[in-house]
Amino acid sequence: EKSIEAVLVPPLIIQTFVENSIKYAVDVYKKSFINVWVQPDCLEGKPVIQIRVEDNGPGYPAEIIQAVNASDLVSLGNKLGIMNAKKRIHYFYHQQARIQIKNLEQGGACALIWIPIKQGE
């Protein structure tokens, strides 16, 4: 049986992206939102949960998207929160988990985190 309730989310993974949304997306002059979704998904044919953090801010700069979505952590420079999240998820799950960021078509930023669901646990 596959259960998303048994998935272990490494510490500070979700918090990192929510904090980034608060820091960069919240605007006192407009209504701001931050949404977090968790749902079952599939990554490379294996069951995972997908955690999605979205906001309606200005989005990520192109160079940050490229650096985060690349496997090279060195290129993240001073983006310590995101770099540490990538290191933490790799430590716990190696290549079975993934973090990806993008900008939304309607504006805003989106962080996607995939964490494996262990079968039979």
Coordinates of N, CA, C and O in Angstrom, one line a residue:
E1 N 0.8 -1.2 0.0 CA 0.0 0.0 0.0 C 0.9 1.2 0.0 O 1.9 1.3 0.7
K2 N 0.5 2.2 -0.8 CA 1.2 3.5 -0.8 C 0.5 4.5 0.0 O -0.7 4.7 -0.2
S3 N 1.2 5.2 0.9 CA 0.5 6.1 1.8 C 1.3 7.4 1.9 O 2.5 7.4 2.2
I4 N 0.6 8.5 1.6 CA 1.3 9.8 1.7 C 1.5 10.2 3.1 O 2.3 11.1 3.4
E5 N 0.7 9.6 4.0 CA 0.9 9.9 5.4 C 2.2 9.5 6.0 O 2.7 10.1 7.0
A6 N 2.8 8.5 5.4 CA 4.1 7.9 5.9 C 5.3 8.6 5.3 O 6.4 8.3 5.7
V7 N 5.1 9.6 4.4 CA 6.2 10.2 3.7 C 6.9 11.2 4.7 O 6.3 11.9 5.4
L8 N 8.2 11.0 4.8 CA 9.0 11.9 5.7 C 9.6 13.0 4.9 O 10.4 12.9 4.0
V9 N 9.1 14.2 5.2 CA 9.6 15.5 4.6 C 10.7 16.0 5.4 O 10.6 16.3 6.6
P10 N 11.9 16.1 4.8 CA 13.1 16.6 5.5 C 12.8 18.0 6.1 O 12.0 18.8 5.6
P11 N 13.4 18.3 7.3 CA 13.1 19.6 8.0 C 13.5 20.8 7.1 O 14.4 20.7 6.3
L12 N 12.7 21.8 7.2 CA 12.9 23.1 6.6 C 12.7 23.1 5.0 O 13.0 24.1 4.4
I13 N 12.2 22.1 4.4 CA 12.1 22.0 3.0 C 11.0 23.0 2.6 O 11.2 23.9 1.8
I14 N 9.8 22.8 3.1 CA 8.6 23.6 2.7 C 8.8 25.0 3.3 O 8.5 26.0 2.6
Q15 N 9.3 25.1 4.5 CA 9.4 26.4 5.1 C 10.3 27.3 4.3 O 10.1 28.5 4.2
T16 N 11.4 26.8 3.7 CA 12.3 27.6 2.9 C 11.6 28.3 1.8 O 11.8 29.5 1.6
F17 N 10.7 27.6 1.1 CA 10.0 28.2 0.0 C 8.9 29.2 0.4 O 8.6 30.2 -0.3
V18 N 8.2 28.9 1.5 CA 7.2 29.8 2.1 C 7.9 31.1 2.5 O 7.4 32.2 2.3
E19 N 9.0 30.9 3.2 CA 9.7 32.1 3.6 C 10.2 33.0 2.4 O 10.1 34.2 2.5
N20 N 10.6 32.3 1.4 CA 11.0 33.1 0.2 C 9.8 33.8 -0.4 O 10.0 35.0 -0.8
S21 N 8.7 33.2 -0.4 CA 7.5 33.9 -0.9 C 7.1 35.1 0.0 O 6.8 36.1 -0.5
I22 N 7.2 34.9 1.3 CA 7.0 36.1 2.2 C 8.0 37.2 1.9 O 7.6 38.4 1.8
K23 N 9.2 36.8 1.8 CA 10.3 37.8 1.6 C 10.2 38.6 0.3 O 10.4 39.8 0.2
Y24 N 9.9 37.8 -0.8 CA 10.0 38.4 -2.1 C 8.7 38.7 -2.8 O 8.6 39.5 -3.7
A25 N 7.6 38.1 -2.3 CA 6.3 38.2 -3.0 C 5.3 39.1 -2.3 O 4.4 39.6 -3.0
V26 N 5.3 39.1 -1.0 CA 4.3 39.9 -0.3 C 4.5 41.4 -0.5 O 5.6 41.9 -0.4
D27 N 3.4 42.0 -0.9 CA 3.5 43.5 -1.2 C 2.4 44.1 -0.4 O 1.2 43.7 -0.5
V28 N 2.7 45.1 0.4 CA 1.8 45.8 1.2 C 0.7 46.6 0.4 O -0.3 47.0 1.0
Y29 N 1.0 46.8 -0.8 CA 0.1 47.6 -1.7 C -0.9 46.8 -2.5 O -1.7 47.3 -3.3
K30 N -0.8 45.4 -2.4 CA -1.7 44.6 -3.1 C -2.0 43.3 -2.3 O -1.3 43.0 -1.4
K31 N -3.1 42.7 -2.7 CA -3.4 41.4 -2.0 C -2.4 40.3 -2.4 O -2.3 40.1 -3.6
S32 N -1.8 39.8 -1.5 CA -0.8 38.7 -1.7 C -1.3 37.4 -1.3 O -2.1 37.3 -0.3
F33 N -0.9 36.3 -2.0 CA -1.2 35.0 -1.5 C 0.0 34.1 -1.6 O 0.9 34.3 -2.4
I34 N 0.0 33.1 -0.8 CA 0.9 32.0 -0.8 C 0.1 30.7 -0.6 O -0.7 30.6 0.4
N35 N 0.1 29.8 -1.6 CA -0.6 28.5 -1.5 C 0.4 27.4 -1.4 O 1.4 27.4 -2.1
V36 N 0.0 26.4 -0.6 CA 0.8 25.2 -0.5 C -0.1 24.0 -0.7 O -1.2 23.9 -0.1
W37 N 0.2 23.1 -1.7 CA -0.6 21.9 -2.0 C 0.3 20.7 -1.8 O 1.5 20.8 -2.1
V38 N -0.3 19.6 -1.4 CA 0.4 18.3 -1.3 C -0.5 17.3 -2.0 O -1.7 17.2 -1.7
Q39 N 0.0 16.6 -3.0 CA -0.8 15.6 -3.7 C 0.1 14.4 -4.1 O 1.3 14.6 -4.4
P40 N -0.6 13.2 -4.3 CA 0.2 12.1 -4.9 C 0.5 12.4 -6.3 O -0.2 13.1 -7.0
D41 N 1.7 11.9 -6.8 CA 2.1 12.1 -8.2 C 3.0 11.0 -8.6 O 3.1 10.0 -7.8
C42 N 3.6 11.1 -9.7 CA 4.5 10.1 -10.2 C 5.7 10.8 -10.8 O 5.6 11.8 -11.5
L43 N 6.9 10.3 -10.4 CA 8.1 10.8 -10.9 C 9.0 9.7 -11.5 O 9.3 8.8 -10.7
E44 N 9.2 9.7 -12.8 CA 10.0 8.7 -13.4 C 9.4 7.3 -13.2 O 10.2 6.4 -12.9
G45 N 8.1 7.2 -13.2 CA 7.4 6.0 -13.0 C 7.3 5.5 -11.6 O 6.8 4.4 -11.4
K46 N 7.7 6.3 -10.6 CA 7.6 5.9 -9.2 C 6.7 6.8 -8.4 O 6.6 8.0 -8.7
P47 N 6.0 6.2 -7.4 CA 5.1 7.0 -6.7 C 5.8 8.1 -5.8 O 6.8 7.7 -5.1
V48 N 5.3 9.3 -5.8 CA 5.9 10.4 -5.0 C 4.7 11.2 -4.5 O 3.6 11.1 -4.9
I49 N 5.1 12.1 -3.5 CA 4.2 13.2 -3.3 C 4.8 14.4 -3.9 O 6.0 14.6 -4.0
Q50 N 3.9 15.3 -4.4 CA 4.3 16.6 -5.0 C 3.9 17.6 -4.0 O 2.7 17.7 -3.6
I51 N 4.8 18.4 -3.6 CA 4.5 19.6 -2.7 C 4.7 20.8 -3.6 O 5.8 20.9 -4.3
R52 N 3.7 21.7 -3.6 CA 3.8 22.8 -4.5 C 3.5 24.1 -3.7 O 2.6 24.2 -3.0
V53 N 4.5 25.0 -3.8 CA 4.4 26.3 -3.1 C 4.3 27.4 -4.1 O 5.2 27.5 -5.0
E54 N 3.2 28.1 -4.2 CA 3.0 29.2 -5.2 C 2.7 30.5 -4.5 O 2.1 30.6 -3.4
D55 N 3.1 31.6 -5.2 CA 2.7 32.9 -4.7 C 2.3 33.8 -5.9 O 2.5 33.3 -7.1
N56 N 1.9 35.0 -5.7 CA 1.5 35.9 -6.8 C 2.5 37.1 -6.8 O 2.1 38.2 -7.2
G57 N 3.7 36.9 -6.4 CA 4.7 38.0 -6.5 C 5.3 38.1 -7.9 O 4.8 37.7 -8.9
P58 N 6.5 38.7 -7.9 CA 7.1 39.0 -9.2 C 7.8 37.8 -9.9 O 8.1 37.8 -11.0
G59 N 7.9 36.7 -9.2 CA 8.5 35.5 -9.8 C 10.0 35.4 -9.5 O 10.6 36.4 -8.9
Y60 N 10.6 34.4 -10.0 CA 12.0 34.2 -9.9 C 12.8 34.8 -11.0 O 12.3 34.7 -12.2
P61 N 14.0 35.4 -10.8 CA 14.8 35.8 -11.9 C 15.2 34.6 -12.7 O 15.4 33.5 -12.2
A62 N 15.4 34.8 -14.0 CA 15.8 33.6 -14.9 C 17.0 32.9 -14.5 O 17.1 31.7 -14.5
E63 N 18.0 33.7 -14.0 CA 19.3 33.0 -13.6 C 19.1 32.1 -12.4 O 19.8 31.1 -12.2
I64 N 18.2 32.5 -11.5 CA 17.9 31.6 -10.3 C 17.2 30.4 -10.7 O 17.5 29.3 -10.2
I65 N 16.2 30.5 -11.6 CA 15.5 29.3 -12.1 C 16.5 28.3 -12.7 O 16.5 27.1 -12.5
Q66 N 17.4 28.9 -13.6 CA 18.4 28.0 -14.2 C 19.3 27.3 -13.2 O 19.6 26.1 -13.3
A67 N 19.7 28.1 -12.2 CA 20.7 27.5 -11.2 C 20.0 26.5 -10.4 O 20.6 25.4 -10.1
V68 N 18.8 26.8 -9.9 CA 18.1 25.8 -9.0 C 17.7 24.5 -9.8 O 17.9 23.4 -9.3
N69 N 17.3 24.7 -11.0 CA 16.9 23.5 -11.8 C 18.0 22.7 -12.3 O 17.9 21.6 -12.8
A70 N 19.2 23.3 -12.3 CA 20.4 22.5 -12.7 C 20.9 21.6 -11.5 O 20.5 21.9 -10.3
S71 N 21.6 20.6 -11.7 CA 22.1 19.8 -10.6 C 23.3 20.4 -9.9 O 23.7 19.9 -8.9
D72 N 23.9 21.5 -10.5 CA 25.1 22.1 -9.9 C 24.7 23.0 -8.8 O 24.2 24.1 -9.1
L73 N 25.0 22.7 -7.5 CA 24.6 23.5 -6.4 C 25.5 24.8 -6.3 O 25.1 25.8 -5.7
V74 N 26.7 24.7 -6.9 CA 27.7 25.8 -6.8 C 27.1 27.1 -7.4 O 27.3 28.2 -6.9
S75 N 26.3 26.9 -8.5 CA 25.8 28.1 -9.2 C 24.7 28.9 -8.4 O 24.3 29.9 -8.9
L76 N 24.3 28.4 -7.3 CA 23.3 29.1 -6.5 C 23.8 30.3 -5.7 O 23.1 31.1 -5.3
G77 N 25.1 30.3 -5.6 CA 25.8 31.5 -4.9 C 25.2 31.8 -3.6 O 25.3 31.0 -2.7
N78 N 24.6 33.0 -3.4 CA 24.1 33.4 -2.1 C 22.7 33.0 -1.7 O 22.1 33.4 -0.8
K79 N 22.1 32.1 -2.5 CA 20.8 31.6 -2.3 C 20.9 30.4 -1.3 O 20.6 29.3 -1.7
L80 N 21.3 30.7 -0.1 CA 21.6 29.6 0.9 C 20.4 28.8 1.2 O 20.5 27.6 1.4
G81 N 19.2 29.4 1.4 CA 18.0 28.6 1.8 C 17.7 27.5 0.7 O 17.5 26.4 1.1
I82 N 17.6 27.9 -0.5 CA 17.3 27.0 -1.6 C 18.4 26.0 -1.7 O 18.2 24.8 -1.9
M83 N 19.7 26.4 -1.7 CA 20.8 25.5 -1.8 C 20.8 24.4 -0.6 O 21.0 23.3 -0.9
N84 N 20.5 24.9 0.6 CA 20.4 24.0 1.7 C 19.2 23.0 1.5 O 19.3 21.8 1.9
A85 N 18.1 23.5 1.0 CA 17.0 22.6 0.8 C 17.3 21.5 -0.2 O 17.0 20.3 -0.1
K86 N 18.0 21.9 -1.3 CA 18.5 20.9 -2.3 C 19.4 19.9 -1.7 O 19.3 18.7 -2.0
K87 N 20.4 20.4 -0.9 CA 21.3 19.5 -0.2 C 20.6 18.5 0.7 O 20.9 17.3 0.8
R88 N 19.7 19.1 1.5 CA 18.9 18.3 2.5 C 18.1 17.2 1.8 O 18.1 16.0 2.2
I89 N 17.4 17.5 0.7 CA 16.6 16.5 0.0 C 17.4 15.5 -0.6 O 17.1 14.3 -0.7
H90 N 18.6 15.9 -1.1 CA 19.5 14.9 -1.7 C 20.1 14.0 -0.7 O 20.2 12.8 -0.9
Y91 N 20.4 14.5 0.5 CA 20.9 13.7 1.6 C 19.9 12.6 2.0 O 20.3 11.5 2.2
F92 N 18.7 13.0 2.1 CA 17.7 12.0 2.5 C 17.2 11.0 1.4 O 17.0 9.9 1.7
Y93 N 17.2 11.5 0.2 CA 16.6 10.7 -0.9 C 17.4 10.5 -2.1 O 17.0 9.9 -3.1
H94 N 18.6 11.1 -2.2 CA 19.5 11.0 -3.3 C 18.8 11.4 -4.6 O 18.2 12.5 -4.6
Q95 N 18.8 10.6 -5.6 CA 18.2 11.0 -6.9 C 16.7 10.7 -7.0 O 16.0 10.9 -8.0
Q96 N 16.1 10.1 -5.9 CA 14.7 9.8 -5.9 C 13.8 11.0 -5.6 O 12.6 10.9 -5.7
A97 N 14.3 12.1 -5.2 CA 13.5 13.3 -4.9 C 14.1 14.4 -5.8 O 15.2 14.4 -6.3
R98 N 13.3 15.5 -5.9 CA 13.7 16.6 -6.8 C 13.0 17.9 -6.3 O 11.9 17.9 -5.8
I99 N 13.7 19.0 -6.6 CA 13.2 20.3 -6.4 C 13.3 21.0 -7.7 O 14.4 21.0 -8.3
Q100 N 12.3 21.7 -8.1 CA 12.3 22.5 -9.3 C 11.5 23.8 -9.1 O 10.5 23.8 -8.3
I101 N 12.0 24.9 -9.7 CA 11.2 26.1 -9.6 C 10.9 26.7 -10.9 O 11.5 26.3 -11.9
K102 N 9.8 27.5 -11.0 CA 9.4 28.1 -12.3 C 8.6 29.3 -11.9 O 8.2 29.5 -10.8
N103 N 8.3 30.1 -13.0 CA 7.4 31.2 -12.9 C 6.1 30.8 -13.4 O 6.0 30.0 -14.4
L104 N 5.0 31.3 -12.9 CA 3.7 31.0 -13.3 C 3.3 31.9 -14.5 O 3.7 33.0 -14.6
E105 N 2.5 31.3 -15.4 CA 2.1 32.1 -16.6 C 1.3 33.4 -16.2 O 1.4 34.4 -16.8
Q106 N 0.5 33.3 -15.1 CA -0.3 34.4 -14.7 C 0.5 35.3 -13.7 O -0.1 36.3 -13.2
G107 N 1.8 35.0 -13.5 CA 2.6 35.8 -12.6 C 2.7 35.1 -11.3 O 1.8 34.4 -10.8
G108 N 3.9 35.2 -10.7 CA 4.2 34.6 -9.5 C 5.2 33.5 -9.6 O 5.6 33.1 -10.7
A109 N 5.6 33.0 -8.5 CA 6.6 31.9 -8.4 C 6.0 30.6 -8.0 O 5.0 30.6 -7.3
C110 N 6.6 29.5 -8.4 CA 6.2 28.2 -8.0 C 7.4 27.3 -7.7 O 8.3 27.2 -8.5
A111 N 7.4 26.7 -6.6 CA 8.4 25.7 -6.2 C 7.7 24.3 -6.2 O 6.6 24.2 -5.6
L112 N 8.3 23.4 -6.8 CA 7.8 22.0 -6.8 C 8.8 21.1 -6.2 O 10.0 21.1 -6.5
I113 N 8.3 20.3 -5.3 CA 9.2 19.3 -4.5 C 8.5 18.0 -4.7 O 7.4 17.8 -4.4
W114 N 9.3 17.0 -5.1 CA 8.8 15.6 -5.2 C 9.6 14.7 -4.3 O 10.8 14.7 -4.3
I115 N 8.9 14.0 -3.4 CA 9.5 13.1 -2.4 C 8.9 11.7 -2.6 O 7.7 11.6 -2.7
P116 N 9.7 10.7 -2.6 CA 9.2 9.3 -2.9 C 8.3 8.8 -1.8 O 8.5 9.1 -0.6
I117 N 7.3 8.1 -2.2 CA 6.5 7.3 -1.3 C 7.0 5.9 -1.2 O 7.2 5.2 -2.2
K118 N 7.4 5.5 0.0 CA 8.0 4.2 0.2 C 6.8 3.2 0.1 O 5.9 3.3 0.8
Q119 N 7.0 2.2 -0.7 CA 5.9 1.2 -0.8 C 6.0 0.1 0.3 O 7.1 -0.2 0.7
G120 N 4.8 -0.3 0.8 CA 4.8 -1.3 1.8 C 5.2 -0.9 3.2 O 5.5 -1.7 4.1
E121 N 5.2 0.4 3.5 CA 5.6 0.9 4.8 C 4.4 1.4 5.5 O 3.4 1.9 5.0

